[in-house]
mmCIF file of C-alpha atoms in Angstrom:
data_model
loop_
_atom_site.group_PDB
_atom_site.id
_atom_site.type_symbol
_atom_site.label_atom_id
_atom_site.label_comp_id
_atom_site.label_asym_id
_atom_site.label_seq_id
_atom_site.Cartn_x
_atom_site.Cartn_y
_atom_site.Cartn_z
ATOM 1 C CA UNK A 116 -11.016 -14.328 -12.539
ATOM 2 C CA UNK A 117 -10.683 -11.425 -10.213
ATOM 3 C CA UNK A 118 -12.211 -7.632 -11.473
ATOM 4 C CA UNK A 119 -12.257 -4.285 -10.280
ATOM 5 C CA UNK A 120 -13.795 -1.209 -10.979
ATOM 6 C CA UNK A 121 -13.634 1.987 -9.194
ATOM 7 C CA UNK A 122 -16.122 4.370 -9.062
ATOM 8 C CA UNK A 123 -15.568 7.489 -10.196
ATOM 9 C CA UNK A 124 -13.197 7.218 -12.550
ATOM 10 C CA UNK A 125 -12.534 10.730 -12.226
ATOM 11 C CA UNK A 126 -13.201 13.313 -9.221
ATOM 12 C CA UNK A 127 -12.631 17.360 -9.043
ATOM 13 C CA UNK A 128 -13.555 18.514 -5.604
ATOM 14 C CA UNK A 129 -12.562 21.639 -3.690
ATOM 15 C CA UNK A 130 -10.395 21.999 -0.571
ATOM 16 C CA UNK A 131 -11.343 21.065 2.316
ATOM 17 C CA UNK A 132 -14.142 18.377 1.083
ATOM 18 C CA UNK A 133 -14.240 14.966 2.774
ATOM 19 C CA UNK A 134 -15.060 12.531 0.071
ATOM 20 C CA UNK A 135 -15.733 8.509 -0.761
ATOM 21 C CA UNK A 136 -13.949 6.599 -3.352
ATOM 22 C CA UNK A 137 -15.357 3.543 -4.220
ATOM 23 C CA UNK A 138 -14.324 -0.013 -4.985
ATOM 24 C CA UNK A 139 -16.077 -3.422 -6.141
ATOM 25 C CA UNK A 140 -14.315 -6.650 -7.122
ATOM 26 C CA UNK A 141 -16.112 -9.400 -8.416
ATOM 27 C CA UNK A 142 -14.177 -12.282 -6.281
ATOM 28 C CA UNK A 143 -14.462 -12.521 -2.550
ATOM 29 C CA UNK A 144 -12.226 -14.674 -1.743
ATOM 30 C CA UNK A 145 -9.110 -12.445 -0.873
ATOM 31 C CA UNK A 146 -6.676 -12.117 1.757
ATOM 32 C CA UNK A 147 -6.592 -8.837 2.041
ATOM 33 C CA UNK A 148 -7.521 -5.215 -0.123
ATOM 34 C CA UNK A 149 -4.794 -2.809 -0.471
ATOM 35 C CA UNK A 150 -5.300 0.840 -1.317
ATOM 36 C CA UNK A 151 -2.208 2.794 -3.267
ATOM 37 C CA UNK A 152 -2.031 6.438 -4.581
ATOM 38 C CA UNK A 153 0.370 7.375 -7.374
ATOM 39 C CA UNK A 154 1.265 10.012 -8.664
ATOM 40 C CA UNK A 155 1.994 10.940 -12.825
ATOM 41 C CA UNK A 156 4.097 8.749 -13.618
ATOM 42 C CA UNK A 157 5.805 7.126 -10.744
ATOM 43 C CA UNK A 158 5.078 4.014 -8.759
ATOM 44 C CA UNK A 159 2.892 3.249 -6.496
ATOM 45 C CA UNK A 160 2.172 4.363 -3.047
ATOM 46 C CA UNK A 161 0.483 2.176 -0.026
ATOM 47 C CA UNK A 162 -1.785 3.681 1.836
ATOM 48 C CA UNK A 163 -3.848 1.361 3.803
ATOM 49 C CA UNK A 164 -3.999 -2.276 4.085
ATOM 50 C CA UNK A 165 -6.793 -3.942 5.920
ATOM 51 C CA UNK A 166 -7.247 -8.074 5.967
ATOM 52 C CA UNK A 167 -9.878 -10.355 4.911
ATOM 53 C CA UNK A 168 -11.390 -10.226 8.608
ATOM 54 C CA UNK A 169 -11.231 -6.998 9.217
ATOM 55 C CA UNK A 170 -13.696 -3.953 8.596
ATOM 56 C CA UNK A 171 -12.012 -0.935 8.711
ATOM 57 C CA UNK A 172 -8.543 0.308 8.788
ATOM 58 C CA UNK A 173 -7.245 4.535 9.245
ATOM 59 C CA UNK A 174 -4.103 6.404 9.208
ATOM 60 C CA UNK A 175 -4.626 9.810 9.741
ATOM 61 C CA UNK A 176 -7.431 11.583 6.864
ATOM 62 C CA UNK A 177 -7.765 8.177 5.550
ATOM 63 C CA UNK A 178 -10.258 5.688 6.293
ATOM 64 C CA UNK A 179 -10.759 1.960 4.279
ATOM 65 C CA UNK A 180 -13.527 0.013 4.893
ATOM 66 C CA UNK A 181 -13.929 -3.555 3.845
ATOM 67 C CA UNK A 182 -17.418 -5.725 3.370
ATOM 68 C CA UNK A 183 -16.135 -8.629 1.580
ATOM 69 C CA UNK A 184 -19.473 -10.653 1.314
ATOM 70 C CA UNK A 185 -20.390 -7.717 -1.224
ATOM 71 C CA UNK A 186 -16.752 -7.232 -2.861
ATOM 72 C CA UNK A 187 -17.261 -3.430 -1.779
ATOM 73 C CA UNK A 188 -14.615 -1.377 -0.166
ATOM 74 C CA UNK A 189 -14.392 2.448 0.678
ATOM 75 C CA UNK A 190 -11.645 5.242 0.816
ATOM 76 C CA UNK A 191 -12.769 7.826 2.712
ATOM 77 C CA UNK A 192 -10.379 11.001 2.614
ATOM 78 C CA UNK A 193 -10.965 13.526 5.275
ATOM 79 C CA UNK A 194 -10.939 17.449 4.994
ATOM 80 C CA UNK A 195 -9.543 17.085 1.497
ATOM 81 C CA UNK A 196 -5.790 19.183 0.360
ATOM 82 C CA UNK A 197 -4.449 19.868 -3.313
ATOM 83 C CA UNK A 198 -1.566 17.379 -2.053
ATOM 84 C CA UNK A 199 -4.027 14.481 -2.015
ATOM 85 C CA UNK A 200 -4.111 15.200 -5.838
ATOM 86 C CA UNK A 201 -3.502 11.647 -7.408
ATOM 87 C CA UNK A 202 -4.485 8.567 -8.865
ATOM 88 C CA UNK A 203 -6.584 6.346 -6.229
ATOM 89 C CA UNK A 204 -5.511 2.865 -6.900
ATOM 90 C CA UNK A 205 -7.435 -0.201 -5.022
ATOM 91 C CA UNK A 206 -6.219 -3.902 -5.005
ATOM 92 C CA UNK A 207 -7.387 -7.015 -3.973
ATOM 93 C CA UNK A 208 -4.630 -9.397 -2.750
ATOM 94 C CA UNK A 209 -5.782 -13.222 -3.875
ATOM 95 C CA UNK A 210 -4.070 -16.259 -3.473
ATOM 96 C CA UNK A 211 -0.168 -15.432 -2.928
ATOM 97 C CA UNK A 212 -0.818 -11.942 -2.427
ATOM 98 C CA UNK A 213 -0.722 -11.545 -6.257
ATOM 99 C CA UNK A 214 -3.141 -7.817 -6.458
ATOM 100 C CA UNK A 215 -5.350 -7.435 -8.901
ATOM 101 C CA UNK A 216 -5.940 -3.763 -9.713
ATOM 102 C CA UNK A 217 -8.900 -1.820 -11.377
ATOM 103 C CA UNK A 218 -7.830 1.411 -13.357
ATOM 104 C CA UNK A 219 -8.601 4.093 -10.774
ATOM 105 C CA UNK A 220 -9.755 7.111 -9.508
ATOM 106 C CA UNK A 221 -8.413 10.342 -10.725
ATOM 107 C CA UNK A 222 -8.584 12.865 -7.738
ATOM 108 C CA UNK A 223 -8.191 16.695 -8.261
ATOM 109 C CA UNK A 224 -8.517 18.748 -4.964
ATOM 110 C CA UNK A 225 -8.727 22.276 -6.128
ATOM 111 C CA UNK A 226 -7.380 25.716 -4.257
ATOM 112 C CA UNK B 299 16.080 1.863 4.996
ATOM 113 C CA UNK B 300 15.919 1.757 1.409
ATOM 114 C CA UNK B 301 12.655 0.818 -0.077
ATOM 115 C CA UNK B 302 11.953 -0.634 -3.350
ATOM 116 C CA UNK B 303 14.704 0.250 -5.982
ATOM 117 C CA UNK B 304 14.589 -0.436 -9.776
ATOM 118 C CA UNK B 305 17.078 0.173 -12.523
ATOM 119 C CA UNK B 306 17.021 1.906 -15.471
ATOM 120 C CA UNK B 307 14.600 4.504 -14.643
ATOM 121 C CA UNK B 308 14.113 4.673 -18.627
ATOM 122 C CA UNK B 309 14.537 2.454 -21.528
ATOM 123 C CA UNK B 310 13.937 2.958 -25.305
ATOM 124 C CA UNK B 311 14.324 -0.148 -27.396
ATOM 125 C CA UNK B 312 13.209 -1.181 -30.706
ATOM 126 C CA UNK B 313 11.537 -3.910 -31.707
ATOM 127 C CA UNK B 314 12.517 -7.406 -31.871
ATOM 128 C CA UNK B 315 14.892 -6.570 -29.468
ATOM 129 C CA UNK B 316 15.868 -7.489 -25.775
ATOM 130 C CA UNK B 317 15.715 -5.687 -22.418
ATOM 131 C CA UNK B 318 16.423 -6.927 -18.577
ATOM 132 C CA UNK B 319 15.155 -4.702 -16.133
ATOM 133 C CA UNK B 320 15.872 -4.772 -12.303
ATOM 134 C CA UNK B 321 14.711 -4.584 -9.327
ATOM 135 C CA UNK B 322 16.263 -4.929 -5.478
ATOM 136 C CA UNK B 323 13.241 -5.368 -2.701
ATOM 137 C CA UNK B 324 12.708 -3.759 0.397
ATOM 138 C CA UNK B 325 15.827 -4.578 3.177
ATOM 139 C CA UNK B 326 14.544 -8.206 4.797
ATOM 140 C CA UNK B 327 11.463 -8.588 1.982
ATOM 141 C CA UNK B 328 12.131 -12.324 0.207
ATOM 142 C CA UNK B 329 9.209 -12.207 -2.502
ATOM 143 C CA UNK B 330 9.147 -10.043 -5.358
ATOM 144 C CA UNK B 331 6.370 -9.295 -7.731
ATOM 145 C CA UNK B 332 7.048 -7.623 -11.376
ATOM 146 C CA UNK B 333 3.406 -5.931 -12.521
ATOM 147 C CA UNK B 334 3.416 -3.964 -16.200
ATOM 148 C CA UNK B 335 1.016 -0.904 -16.246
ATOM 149 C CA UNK B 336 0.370 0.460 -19.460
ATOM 150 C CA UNK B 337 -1.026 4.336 -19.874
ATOM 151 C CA UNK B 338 -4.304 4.792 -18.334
ATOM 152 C CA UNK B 339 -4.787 1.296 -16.672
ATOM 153 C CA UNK B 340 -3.971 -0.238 -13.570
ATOM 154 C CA UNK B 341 -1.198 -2.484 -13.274
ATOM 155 C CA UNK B 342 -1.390 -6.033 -14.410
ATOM 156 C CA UNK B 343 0.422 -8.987 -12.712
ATOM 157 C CA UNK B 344 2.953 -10.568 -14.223
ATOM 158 C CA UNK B 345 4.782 -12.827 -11.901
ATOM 159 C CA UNK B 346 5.900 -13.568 -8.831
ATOM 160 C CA UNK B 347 9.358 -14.954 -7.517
ATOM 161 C CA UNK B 348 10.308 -16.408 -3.877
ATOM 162 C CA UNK B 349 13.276 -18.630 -3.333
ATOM 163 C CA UNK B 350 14.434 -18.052 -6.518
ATOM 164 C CA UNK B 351 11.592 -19.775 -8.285
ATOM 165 C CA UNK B 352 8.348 -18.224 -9.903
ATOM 166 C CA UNK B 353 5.345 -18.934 -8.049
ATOM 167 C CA UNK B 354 2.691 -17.675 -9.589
ATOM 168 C CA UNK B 355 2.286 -16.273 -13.398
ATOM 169 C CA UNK B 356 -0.216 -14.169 -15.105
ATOM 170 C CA UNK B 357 -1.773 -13.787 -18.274
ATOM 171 C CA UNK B 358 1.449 -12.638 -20.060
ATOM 172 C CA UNK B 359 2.889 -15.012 -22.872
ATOM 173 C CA UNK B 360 6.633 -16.768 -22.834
ATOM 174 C CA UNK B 361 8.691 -13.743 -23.739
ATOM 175 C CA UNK B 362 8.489 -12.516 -20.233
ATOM 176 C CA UNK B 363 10.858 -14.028 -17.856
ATOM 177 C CA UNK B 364 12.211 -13.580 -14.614
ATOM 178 C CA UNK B 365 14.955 -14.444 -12.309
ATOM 179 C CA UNK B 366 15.584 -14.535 -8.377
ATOM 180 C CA UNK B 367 19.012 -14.162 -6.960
ATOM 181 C CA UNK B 368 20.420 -15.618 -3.762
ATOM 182 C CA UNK B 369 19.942 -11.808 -2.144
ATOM 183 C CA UNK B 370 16.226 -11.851 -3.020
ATOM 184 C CA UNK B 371 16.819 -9.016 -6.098
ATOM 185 C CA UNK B 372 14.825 -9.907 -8.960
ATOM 186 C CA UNK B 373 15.379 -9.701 -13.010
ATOM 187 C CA UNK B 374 12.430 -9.074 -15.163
ATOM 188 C CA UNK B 375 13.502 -10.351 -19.101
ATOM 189 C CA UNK B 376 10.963 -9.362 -22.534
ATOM 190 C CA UNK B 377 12.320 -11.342 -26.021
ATOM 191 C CA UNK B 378 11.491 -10.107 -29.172
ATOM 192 C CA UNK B 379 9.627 -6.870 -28.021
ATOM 193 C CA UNK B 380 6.367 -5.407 -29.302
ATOM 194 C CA UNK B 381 5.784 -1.851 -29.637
ATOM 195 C CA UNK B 382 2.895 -3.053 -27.212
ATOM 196 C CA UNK B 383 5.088 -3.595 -24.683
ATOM 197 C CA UNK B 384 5.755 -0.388 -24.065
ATOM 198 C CA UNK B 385 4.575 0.436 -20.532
ATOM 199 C CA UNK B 386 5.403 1.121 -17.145
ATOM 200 C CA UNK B 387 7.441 -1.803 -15.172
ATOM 201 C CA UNK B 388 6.964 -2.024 -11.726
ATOM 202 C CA UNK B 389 8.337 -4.245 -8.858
ATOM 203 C CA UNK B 390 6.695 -4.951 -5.803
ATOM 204 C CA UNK B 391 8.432 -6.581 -2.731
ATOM 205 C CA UNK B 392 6.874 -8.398 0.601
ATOM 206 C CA UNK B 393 7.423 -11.088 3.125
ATOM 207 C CA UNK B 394 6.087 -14.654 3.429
ATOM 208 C CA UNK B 395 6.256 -15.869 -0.260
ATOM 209 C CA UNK B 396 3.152 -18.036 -1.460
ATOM 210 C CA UNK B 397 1.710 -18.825 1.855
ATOM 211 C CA UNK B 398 2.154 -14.747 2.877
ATOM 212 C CA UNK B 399 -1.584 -13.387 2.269
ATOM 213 C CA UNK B 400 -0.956 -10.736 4.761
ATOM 214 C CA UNK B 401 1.540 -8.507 4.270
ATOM 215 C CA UNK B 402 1.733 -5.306 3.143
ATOM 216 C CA UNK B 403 3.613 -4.974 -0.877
ATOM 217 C CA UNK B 404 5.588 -2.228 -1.135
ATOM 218 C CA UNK B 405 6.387 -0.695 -5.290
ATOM 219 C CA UNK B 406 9.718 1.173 -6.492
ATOM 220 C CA UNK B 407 9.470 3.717 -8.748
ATOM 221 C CA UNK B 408 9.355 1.617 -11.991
ATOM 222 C CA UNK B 409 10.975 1.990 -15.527
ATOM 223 C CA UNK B 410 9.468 3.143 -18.069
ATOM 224 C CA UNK B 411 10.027 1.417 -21.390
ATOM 225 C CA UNK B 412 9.215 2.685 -25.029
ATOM 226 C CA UNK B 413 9.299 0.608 -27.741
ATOM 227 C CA UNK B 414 10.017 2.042 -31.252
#
């Protein structure tokens, strides 16, 4: 059975920071990892997607890395903004693309 | 292009009772996912529909159903509701079905359902 945890669970930085979110799943065997942001109370947001045989994947501030040997993956967020303020979501994709998700990281970029 | 759409937004029910929620995927997706988050965790798979059958299941027990239609929209059914039901609902749509691994799944907005 699939797991996730992110680390930190929660994160207050201030503007401008670049910063690492970090994600480990206990199954290696995926397809692909999916990062999502969402926001209080609304759905959920894709970001990046990189596959199983990739490394790394970027659009724009945002940089995913993958090392599936290790179940590891990184979010790295460039020069940080208060409208990166969200819930960091990270998500395995297994057989069928079903996602298993860990319970996030809580981002706060402050003025 | 539309994305992901779900109806209602929100639903208060009581319990022992029955809701249907809905969801229409992204134009030319053909698999739809239904995942329940509940406050403060990350969402948790519930199943998955392509060609109007389910394909995979999670760990959720009989009183969750689904249905497929012919136009790839998807119904999401809960029997006999539990005030622990109450949760966010959300649908996720992409293309290739069982054998897809690759593709990128896209969420709607959700409903949110209380149970009293």
């Amino acid at each position: 059975k699939q797991e996730v945890t992110q680390i930190p669970a929660a994160l207050s930085v201030p503007e401008g920071e670049n910063l690492v979110l970090n994600c480990s799943f206990t199954d290696s065997a995926i397809y692909n990892l999916q990062w999502f942001r969402q926001d209080p109370g609304k759905g959920l947001t894709s970001l990046l997607l990189i596959q199983s045989s990739q490394r790394e994947q970027t659009s724009g501030r945002l940089n995913a890395s993958l090392d599936k040997s290790s179940g590891r993956s990184t979010l790295y967020i460039a020069a940080s903004q208060p409208g990166d303020s969200a819930t960091y979501l990270c998500a395995p994709a297994g057989g069928g693309n079903k996602l298993t998700f860990g319970t996030g990281t809580q981002l706060k970029v402050e003025l | 292009d539309a994305g992901v759409t779900q109806s209602p937004t929100h639903l208060i029910k009581t319990r022992g009772q029955q809701v249907t929620l809905r969801c229409s995927p992204k134009s030319g997706h053909d698999t739809v996912s239904w995942y329940q988050q509940a406050l403060g965790q990350g969402p948790q798979f519930i199943f998955q529909y392509y060609e109007e059958e389910e394909r995979q299941r999670g760990n959720f027990p009989d009183r969750f159903s689904g249905h497929q239609f012919p136009n790839y929209s998807s119904e999401l059914n809960v029997n006999a509701l539990l005030l622990g039901d109450s949760a966010l609902y959300l649908c996720a749509s992409s293309l290739g079905g069982y054998g897809g691994g690759t593709d990128t799944q896209y969420f709607g907005p959700g409903t949110r359902l209380t149970v009293l």
